[in-house]
Amino acid sequence: MTQPAYFVLNGARSTLILKAEIGTSPSLVYWGERLRDDTDAQSIDMLRARQGARGVASLEVPISLSCEPGTGYLGPSGLEAHRAGQSWAALLRTTDVTQTETMISLTGADDHHGLTIRHTFTIDPHSDVVVMNTSLENHGEQPLTLDWMAVMCIPVQREFTEMVSFSGRWASEFETDRSPIPSGGFVVENRRGRTSHDRFPGLILCTAQTQERRGICLGLHLGWSGNHRMRVDLLADGRAVVQAGEYFFPGEMHLAPGETYDTPDLFAQFSATGFNGMSAGFHDYYHTHMRDPHVAARPRPVHYNTWEGIYFDHDMETLSTLVDRAADLGVERFVLDDGWFRGRRHDAAGLGDWVVDKTVYPDGLQPLIDQVNGRGMAFGLWVEPEMVNKDSDFFRAHPDWILGAEPTPHVPFRNQFVVDLGNPDAFANIFNQIDAILCEYPKIDYLKWDMNRDLSHPGGHDGAASVHRQTRALYALIAKLRNKHSGVEIESCSSGGARADFGILQHTDRIWTSDSNDALDRQLIQRGASYFFPLCVLGAHVGPRDCHVTGRHLSMKLRAATALFGHMGVEADLLEMDEEDCAALKEAIALYKNNRELIHEGQFIRVDDAPWQNTVGVIAKDGSRALYSCAILQSIPHVLPGVMKFHGLDPDRVYLLKVAWPTEVETPYQIHLETYGMLHEGLEARGDILKRVGLQLPLMMPESCLLFEVNAI
Ligand code: DGJ
């Protein structure tokens, strides 16, 4: 029986059609709104076929899944491989396709060049997220060097003339940049050896009209914590192609005969309901496919983290007071940050020696853990297992267990070096040390797993570039520890949010979103991160009144409102926090506890805002409740802010609208809100009125935030 040429995957709201005739290169012919089940796929292909054109080849070379050089496609290739300069013009022809309701797996081969390829597409029919990956096997007789391999080459719909990319820096992650897809190519390339602050591996393609609530878009995210490249190429013939994959240093991916390279997963989603629809899909996917069941089963506890409170100045007396004050505020997990291990009185010593510093903790960590547990809190501990200081016993014993590219000098970076996890002895040493700490203190229920430098010269023990190997080894190390200590939650931190991606989130439970606890910056950082990540994984802390990163002085009302829209925590010196701020913080923590199920499980939306405003909301899946946040980030050009529309509510239900935070509102906006009774008894209105007519916001000061709660009557 001959195989069909077209293969269809249907989600609830989208359809993807692949053309994969035996003996030809496979390609995607459609990815867009859900088509009827009786759609004739061939007709789509015919409708899309190029008409006669001048000055180009008489045959249009399709955009195959690998855009391999042997097809004659003249845009950037999705596969660049060779055997010492020979055998470079691969042409992979389909040999077999298998399909289930949710998965298509395609095999192709180029026997002349000794290659076998396997592409897999898996759709989650509930969220519509499609997960793609590819593997390439060298079945030739010579080694193969792989310079580049895109997970997939995806043709971009013609209507998609714009894109949203993500840039940033330390303490300012997830900046969103919207721009036209340029003629030629747009490339995002990351060589930092971690996901990076400045080149997040996510891209959204959209039309000029796409907004948060409406319009079509295709969101793509590479789930990988090493180097990457994403590119969009707009060709002269008007077609555009998007690719994403791992970036390799020269010679890094070398396949001996019989060896296989597996790409990371590329997560993608088509949405016809704007960027919010896309985010809802990614969030749902995380909840159903990545979230650890242990973590899903309990509410996200309020954290206290010691870093911005005491930095390296650990002493039992101060810590003991902090424990009591944190517990009094309603904190549920106390996380001891950097500074607890041998020699770690500053950032130039200690990394690599994961044993408690007896000069600070003469009786170990147990007395502190007991006090924390005694006050009803869980205990978490900071570690940075991939790093080593020269001033450590680890380094003195094994100076060659670090990444480097001798004789090239190391680039100094926070006085630390990267342990070569691809070296099995180094891997075992680090595993044993972290395992020993977890065994010694079984009450550690959380690790904050940090990573604070770029891999500037990532050569491994065999001299080869080693980011790929390092990244896989990191995943294996965490997986091995989790396997043995399954109750321990892990946070992925990398100088803030430099390692936030769906690769690491398959091994960890929370992201430290940013080292900036500046609530104004956080409003936008968290908004940017929310395009892909659900609020339940985004660590968000109430920082000190004078932000340590920006020096800005921000009210507790704003700081607390901002931290509420994430996984809330506190990170400040509680000994210097004044009574008024402590009282307000305690109330905010109680508010978070009352609403965290809604915040973490509800549907999150962003509102298209003026640049001086940030409005977001979460609506319970059954439409019964919602919480909205409206922050005024700077001075506004009008007398009053605009009208706030409560999107996402059930149009037919009657709701009670109230201000949830702050509980005490200063004049002059108090007058306005009290007119509506919104500070106390609440204002009754039907859902359609709240979302279509909305509420004229009261006069709000710059750097302030109101939270509104909406409950169905
Ligand atoms: C960087 C992290 O992002 C901070 O939160 C803190 O843990 C420091 N490292 C500690 O060195």
CSV table of N, CA and C in Angstrom, one decimal, residues 268-377:
chain,number,residue,atom,x,y,z
A,268,ALA,N,6.1,25.2,20.3
A,268,ALA,CA,5.5,26.2,19.4
A,268,ALA,C,4.0,26.2,19.5
A,269,GLN,N,3.4,27.3,19.3
A,269,GLN,CA,2.0,27.4,19.4
A,269,GLN,C,1.4,28.4,18.4
A,270,PHE,N,0.5,28.0,17.6
A,270,PHE,CA,-0.3,29.0,16.8
A,270,PHE,C,-1.5,29.4,17.6
A,271,SER,N,-1.7,30.7,17.6
A,271,SER,CA,-2.9,31.3,18.4
A,271,SER,C,-3.7,32.2,17.4
A,272,ALA,N,-5.0,32.1,17.5
A,272,ALA,CA,-5.8,33.0,16.7
A,272,ALA,C,-6.5,34.0,17.7
A,273,THR,N,-6.1,33.9,19.0
A,273,THR,CA,-6.7,34.8,20.0
A,273,THR,C,-5.5,35.6,20.6
A,274,GLY,N,-4.7,36.2,19.8
A,274,GLY,CA,-3.7,37.1,20.2
A,274,GLY,C,-2.6,36.5,21.1
A,275,PHE,N,-1.7,37.3,21.6
A,275,PHE,CA,-0.6,36.8,22.4
A,275,PHE,C,-1.1,36.2,23.7
A,276,ASN,N,-2.2,36.7,24.2
A,276,ASN,CA,-2.8,36.0,25.4
A,276,ASN,C,-3.1,34.6,25.2
A,277,GLY,N,-3.7,34.3,24.0
A,277,GLY,CA,-4.1,33.0,23.7
A,277,GLY,C,-2.9,32.1,23.6
A,278,MET,N,-1.8,32.6,23.0
A,278,MET,CA,-0.5,31.9,22.9
A,278,MET,C,0.0,31.6,24.3
A,279,SER,N,0.0,32.6,25.2
A,279,SER,CA,0.6,32.4,26.5
A,279,SER,C,-0.3,31.4,27.3
A,280,ALA,N,-1.6,31.5,27.1
A,280,ALA,CA,-2.5,30.5,27.8
A,280,ALA,C,-2.1,29.1,27.4
A,281,GLY,N,-1.8,28.9,26.2
A,281,GLY,CA,-1.4,27.6,25.7
A,281,GLY,C,-0.1,27.1,26.4
A,282,PHE,N,0.9,28.0,26.3
A,282,PHE,CA,2.2,27.6,27.0
A,282,PHE,C,2.0,27.3,28.5
A,283,HIS,N,1.2,28.2,29.1
A,283,HIS,CA,1.0,28.0,30.6
A,283,HIS,C,0.3,26.7,30.8
A,284,ASP,N,-0.7,26.4,30.0
A,284,ASP,CA,-1.5,25.1,30.2
A,284,ASP,C,-0.5,23.9,30.0
A,285,TYR,N,0.3,24.1,29.0
A,285,TYR,CA,1.2,23.0,28.7
A,285,TYR,C,2.2,22.7,29.8
A,286,TYR,N,2.7,23.8,30.4
A,286,TYR,CA,3.6,23.7,31.6
A,286,TYR,C,2.8,22.9,32.7
A,287,HIS,N,1.6,23.4,33.0
A,287,HIS,CA,0.8,22.8,34.1
A,287,HIS,C,0.6,21.3,33.9
A,288,THR,N,0.3,20.9,32.6
A,288,THR,CA,-0.1,19.5,32.5
A,288,THR,C,1.1,18.6,32.1
A,289,HIS,N,2.2,19.1,31.6
A,289,HIS,CA,3.2,18.2,31.1
A,289,HIS,C,4.6,18.4,31.8
A,290,MET,N,4.8,19.5,32.5
A,290,MET,CA,6.1,19.8,33.1
A,290,MET,C,6.1,19.9,34.6
A,291,ARG,N,5.0,20.3,35.1
A,291,ARG,CA,5.0,20.6,36.6
A,291,ARG,C,5.1,19.3,37.3
A,292,ASP,N,5.9,19.2,38.3
A,292,ASP,CA,6.1,18.1,39.1
A,292,ASP,C,4.8,17.9,40.0
A,293,PRO,N,4.3,16.7,40.0
A,293,PRO,CA,3.0,16.4,40.7
A,293,PRO,C,3.1,16.8,42.2
A,294,HIS,N,4.3,16.6,42.8
A,294,HIS,CA,4.4,17.0,44.2
A,294,HIS,C,4.2,18.5,44.4
A,295,VAL,N,4.8,19.2,43.4
A,295,VAL,CA,4.7,20.7,43.5
A,295,VAL,C,3.3,21.2,43.2
A,296,ALA,N,2.7,20.5,42.2
A,296,ALA,CA,1.3,20.9,41.9
A,296,ALA,C,0.3,20.6,43.0
A,297,ALA,N,0.7,19.7,43.9
A,297,ALA,CA,-0.3,19.3,44.9
A,297,ALA,C,-0.4,20.3,46.0
A,298,ARG,N,0.6,21.2,46.2
A,298,ARG,CA,0.6,22.1,47.3
A,298,ARG,C,0.7,23.5,46.9
A,299,PRO,N,0.1,24.4,47.6
A,299,PRO,CA,0.2,25.8,47.3
A,299,PRO,C,1.6,26.3,47.3
A,300,ARG,N,1.9,27.3,46.4
A,300,ARG,CA,3.3,27.8,46.4
A,300,ARG,C,3.6,28.6,47.7
A,301,PRO,N,4.5,28.1,48.5
A,301,PRO,CA,4.7,28.7,49.9
A,301,PRO,C,5.3,30.1,49.7
A,302,VAL,N,5.0,31.0,50.6
A,302,VAL,CA,5.7,32.3,50.7
A,302,VAL,C,7.1,32.1,51.1
A,303,HIS,N,8.1,32.7,50.4
A,303,HIS,CA,9.5,32.5,50.7
A,303,HIS,C,10.0,33.7,51.5
A,304,TYR,N,11.0,33.4,52.4
A,304,TYR,CA,11.9,34.5,52.8
A,304,TYR,C,13.3,34.0,52.3
A,305,ASN,N,14.0,34.9,51.6
A,305,ASN,CA,15.3,34.6,51.1
A,305,ASN,C,16.3,35.6,51.7
A,306,THR,N,17.4,35.1,52.2
A,306,THR,CA,18.4,35.9,53.0
A,306,THR,C,19.2,36.9,52.2
A,307,TRP,N,19.3,36.7,50.9
A,307,TRP,CA,20.4,37.4,50.1
A,307,TRP,C,20.4,38.9,50.4
A,308,GLU,N,19.3,39.6,50.0
A,308,GLU,CA,19.4,41.0,50.1
A,308,GLU,C,19.2,41.5,51.5
A,309,GLY,N,19.0,40.6,52.4
A,309,GLY,CA,18.9,40.9,53.8
A,309,GLY,C,20.2,41.0,54.5
A,310,ILE,N,21.1,39.9,54.2
A,310,ILE,CA,22.3,39.8,55.0
A,310,ILE,C,23.5,39.6,54.1
A,311,TYR,N,23.3,39.3,52.8
A,311,TYR,CA,24.4,38.9,51.9
A,311,TYR,C,25.3,37.8,52.6
A,312,PHE,N,26.6,38.1,52.7
A,312,PHE,CA,27.5,37.1,53.2
A,312,PHE,C,27.7,37.1,54.7
A,313,ASP,N,27.0,38.1,55.4
A,313,ASP,CA,27.2,38.3,56.8
A,313,ASP,C,26.3,37.3,57.6
A,314,HIS,N,26.6,36.1,57.6
A,314,HIS,CA,25.8,35.1,58.3
A,314,HIS,C,26.3,35.0,59.8
A,315,ASP,N,25.3,35.1,60.7
A,315,ASP,CA,25.6,34.7,62.0
A,315,ASP,C,24.3,34.3,62.7
A,316,MET,N,24.5,33.3,63.6
A,316,MET,CA,23.3,32.6,64.1
A,316,MET,C,22.3,33.6,64.8
A,317,GLU,N,22.9,34.6,65.5
A,317,GLU,CA,22.0,35.5,66.2
A,317,GLU,C,21.1,36.3,65.3
A,318,THR,N,21.7,36.8,64.2
A,318,THR,CA,20.9,37.6,63.3
A,318,THR,C,19.9,36.7,62.6
A,319,LEU,N,20.4,35.5,62.2
A,319,LEU,CA,19.5,34.6,61.4
A,319,LEU,C,18.3,34.2,62.3
A,320,SER,N,18.6,34.0,63.6
A,320,SER,CA,17.6,33.5,64.4
A,320,SER,C,16.5,34.6,64.5
A,321,THR,N,16.9,35.9,64.6
A,321,THR,CA,15.9,36.9,64.6
A,321,THR,C,15.1,37.0,63.3
A,322,LEU,N,15.9,36.8,62.2
A,322,LEU,CA,15.2,36.8,60.9
A,322,LEU,C,14.1,35.7,60.8
A,323,VAL,N,14.5,34.6,61.3
A,323,VAL,CA,13.5,33.4,61.3
A,323,VAL,C,12.3,33.8,62.0
A,324,ASP,N,12.4,34.4,63.2
A,324,ASP,CA,11.2,34.8,63.9
A,324,ASP,C,10.4,35.9,63.2
A,325,ARG,N,11.1,36.9,62.7
A,325,ARG,CA,10.4,37.9,62.0
A,325,ARG,C,9.7,37.4,60.8
A,326,ALA,N,10.4,36.6,60.0
A,326,ALA,CA,9.8,36.0,58.8
A,326,ALA,C,8.5,35.2,59.2
A,327,ALA,N,8.6,34.4,60.2
A,327,ALA,CA,7.5,33.6,60.6
A,327,ALA,C,6.3,34.5,61.0
A,328,ASP,N,6.6,35.6,61.7
A,328,ASP,CA,5.6,36.5,62.2
A,328,ASP,C,4.8,37.1,61.0
A,329,LEU,N,5.6,37.3,59.9
A,329,LEU,CA,4.9,37.9,58.7
A,329,LEU,C,4.0,36.9,58.0
A,330,GLY,N,4.2,35.6,58.2
A,330,GLY,CA,3.4,34.6,57.5
A,330,GLY,C,4.2,33.9,56.5
A,331,VAL,N,5.5,34.0,56.5
A,331,VAL,CA,6.4,33.3,55.6
A,331,VAL,C,6.3,31.8,55.8
A,332,GLU,N,6.4,31.0,54.7
A,332,GLU,CA,6.3,29.5,54.9
A,332,GLU,C,7.5,28.7,54.5
A,333,ARG,N,8.5,29.4,53.9
A,333,ARG,CA,9.7,28.7,53.6
A,333,ARG,C,10.9,29.7,53.7
A,334,PHE,N,11.9,29.3,54.5
A,334,PHE,CA,13.0,30.2,54.8
A,334,PHE,C,14.2,29.6,54.0
A,335,VAL,N,14.7,30.5,53.1
A,335,VAL,CA,15.8,30.0,52.2
A,335,VAL,C,17.1,30.7,52.6
A,336,LEU,N,18.1,29.9,53.0
A,336,LEU,CA,19.4,30.4,53.3
A,336,LEU,C,20.2,30.5,52.1
A,337,ASP,N,20.5,31.7,51.7
A,337,ASP,CA,21.2,32.0,50.4
A,337,ASP,C,22.7,31.8,50.6
A,338,ASP,N,23.4,32.3,49.6
A,338,ASP,CA,24.9,32.2,49.6
A,338,ASP,C,25.5,32.6,50.9
A,339,GLY,N,26.6,31.9,51.3
A,339,GLY,CA,27.4,32.4,52.4
A,339,GLY,C,27.5,31.3,53.6
A,340,TRP,N,26.9,30.2,53.4
A,340,TRP,CA,26.8,29.2,54.5
A,340,TRP,C,27.9,28.2,54.5
A,341,PHE,N,28.7,28.1,53.4
A,341,PHE,CA,29.6,27.0,53.3
A,341,PHE,C,31.1,27.4,53.5
A,342,ARG,N,32.0,26.5,53.6
A,342,ARG,CA,33.3,26.7,54.1
A,342,ARG,C,34.0,27.8,53.3
A,343,GLY,N,34.5,28.8,54.0
A,343,GLY,CA,35.3,29.9,53.5
A,343,GLY,C,34.5,31.0,52.8
A,344,ARG,N,33.2,30.8,52.7
A,344,ARG,CA,32.4,31.7,51.9
A,344,ARG,C,32.0,33.0,52.6
A,345,ARG,N,33.0,33.8,52.9
A,345,ARG,CA,32.7,35.1,53.6
A,345,ARG,C,32.6,36.2,52.6
A,346,HIS,N,32.9,35.9,51.4
A,346,HIS,CA,32.9,36.9,50.2
A,346,HIS,C,32.8,36.0,49.0
A,347,ASP,N,32.8,36.7,47.8
A,347,ASP,CA,32.5,35.9,46.6
A,347,ASP,C,33.8,35.4,46.0
A,348,ALA,N,35.0,35.4,46.7
A,348,ALA,CA,36.2,35.0,46.1
A,348,ALA,C,36.6,33.6,46.6
A,349,ALA,N,35.9,33.0,47.5
A,349,ALA,CA,36.3,31.7,48.1
A,349,ALA,C,35.1,30.8,48.3
A,350,GLY,N,35.4,29.5,48.4
A,350,GLY,CA,34.4,28.6,48.9
A,350,GLY,C,33.7,27.7,47.9
A,351,LEU,N,33.4,28.3,46.7
A,351,LEU,CA,32.6,27.5,45.7
A,351,LEU,C,33.4,26.2,45.4
A,352,GLY,N,32.7,25.1,45.5
A,352,GLY,CA,33.3,23.8,45.2
A,352,GLY,C,33.4,23.0,46.5
A,353,ASP,N,33.3,23.7,47.7
A,353,ASP,CA,33.4,22.9,48.9
A,353,ASP,C,32.1,23.0,49.6
A,354,TRP,N,31.2,22.0,49.3
A,354,TRP,CA,29.8,22.1,49.8
A,354,TRP,C,29.7,21.4,51.2
A,355,VAL,N,30.4,22.0,52.1
A,355,VAL,CA,30.3,21.6,53.5
A,355,VAL,C,30.0,22.9,54.4
A,356,VAL,N,29.3,22.7,55.5
A,356,VAL,CA,28.9,23.8,56.3
A,356,VAL,C,30.2,24.5,56.9
A,357,ASP,N,30.2,25.8,56.9
A,357,ASP,CA,31.3,26.5,57.5
A,357,ASP,C,31.2,26.5,59.0
A,358,LYS,N,32.0,25.8,59.7
A,358,LYS,CA,31.9,25.6,61.2
A,358,LYS,C,32.3,26.8,61.9
A,359,THR,N,33.0,27.8,61.3
A,359,THR,CA,33.3,29.0,62.0
A,359,THR,C,32.0,29.8,62.2
A,360,VAL,N,31.0,29.7,61.3
A,360,VAL,CA,29.8,30.4,61.4
A,360,VAL,C,28.7,29.5,62.0
A,361,TYR,N,28.7,28.3,61.7
A,361,TYR,CA,27.7,27.3,62.2
A,361,TYR,C,28.4,26.2,62.9
A,362,PRO,N,28.8,26.5,64.1
A,362,PRO,CA,29.6,25.5,64.9
A,362,PRO,C,28.9,24.2,65.0
A,363,ASP,N,27.6,24.2,65.1
A,363,ASP,CA,26.8,22.9,65.3
A,363,ASP,C,26.1,22.5,64.0
A,364,GLY,N,26.7,23.0,62.9
A,364,GLY,CA,26.1,22.7,61.6
A,364,GLY,C,24.8,23.5,61.4
A,365,LEU,N,24.0,23.1,60.4
A,365,LEU,CA,22.8,23.8,60.0
A,365,LEU,C,21.6,23.4,60.9
A,366,GLN,N,21.8,22.3,61.6
A,366,GLN,CA,20.6,21.7,62.2
A,366,GLN,C,19.9,22.7,63.2
A,367,PRO,N,20.6,23.4,64.0
A,367,PRO,CA,19.9,24.3,64.9
A,367,PRO,C,19.1,25.3,64.2
A,368,LEU,N,19.6,25.8,63.1
A,368,LEU,CA,18.8,26.8,62.3
A,368,LEU,C,17.6,26.1,61.7
A,369,ILE,N,17.8,24.9,61.1
A,369,ILE,CA,16.7,24.2,60.5
A,369,ILE,C,15.6,23.9,61.5
A,370,ASP,N,16.1,23.5,62.7
A,370,ASP,CA,15.1,23.2,63.8
A,370,ASP,C,14.3,24.4,64.1
A,371,GLN,N,14.9,25.6,64.2
A,371,GLN,CA,14.2,26.8,64.5
A,371,GLN,C,13.2,27.1,63.4
A,372,VAL,N,13.7,27.0,62.2
A,372,VAL,CA,12.8,27.3,61.0
A,372,VAL,C,11.6,26.4,61.1
A,373,ASN,N,11.9,25.1,61.2
A,373,ASN,CA,10.8,24.1,61.2
A,373,ASN,C,9.9,24.4,62.5
A,374,GLY,N,10.5,24.7,63.6
A,374,GLY,CA,9.7,25.0,64.8
A,374,GLY,C,8.8,26.1,64.6
A,375,ARG,N,9.1,27.1,63.8
A,375,ARG,CA,8.2,28.2,63.5
A,375,ARG,C,7.2,27.9,62.4
A,376,GLY,N,7.2,26.6,62.0
A,376,GLY,CA,6.2,26.2,61.0
A,376,GLY,C,6.6,26.4,59.5
A,377,MET,N,7.9,26.7,59.3
A,377,MET,CA,8.4,27.0,58.0
A,377,MET,C,9.2,25.8,57.5
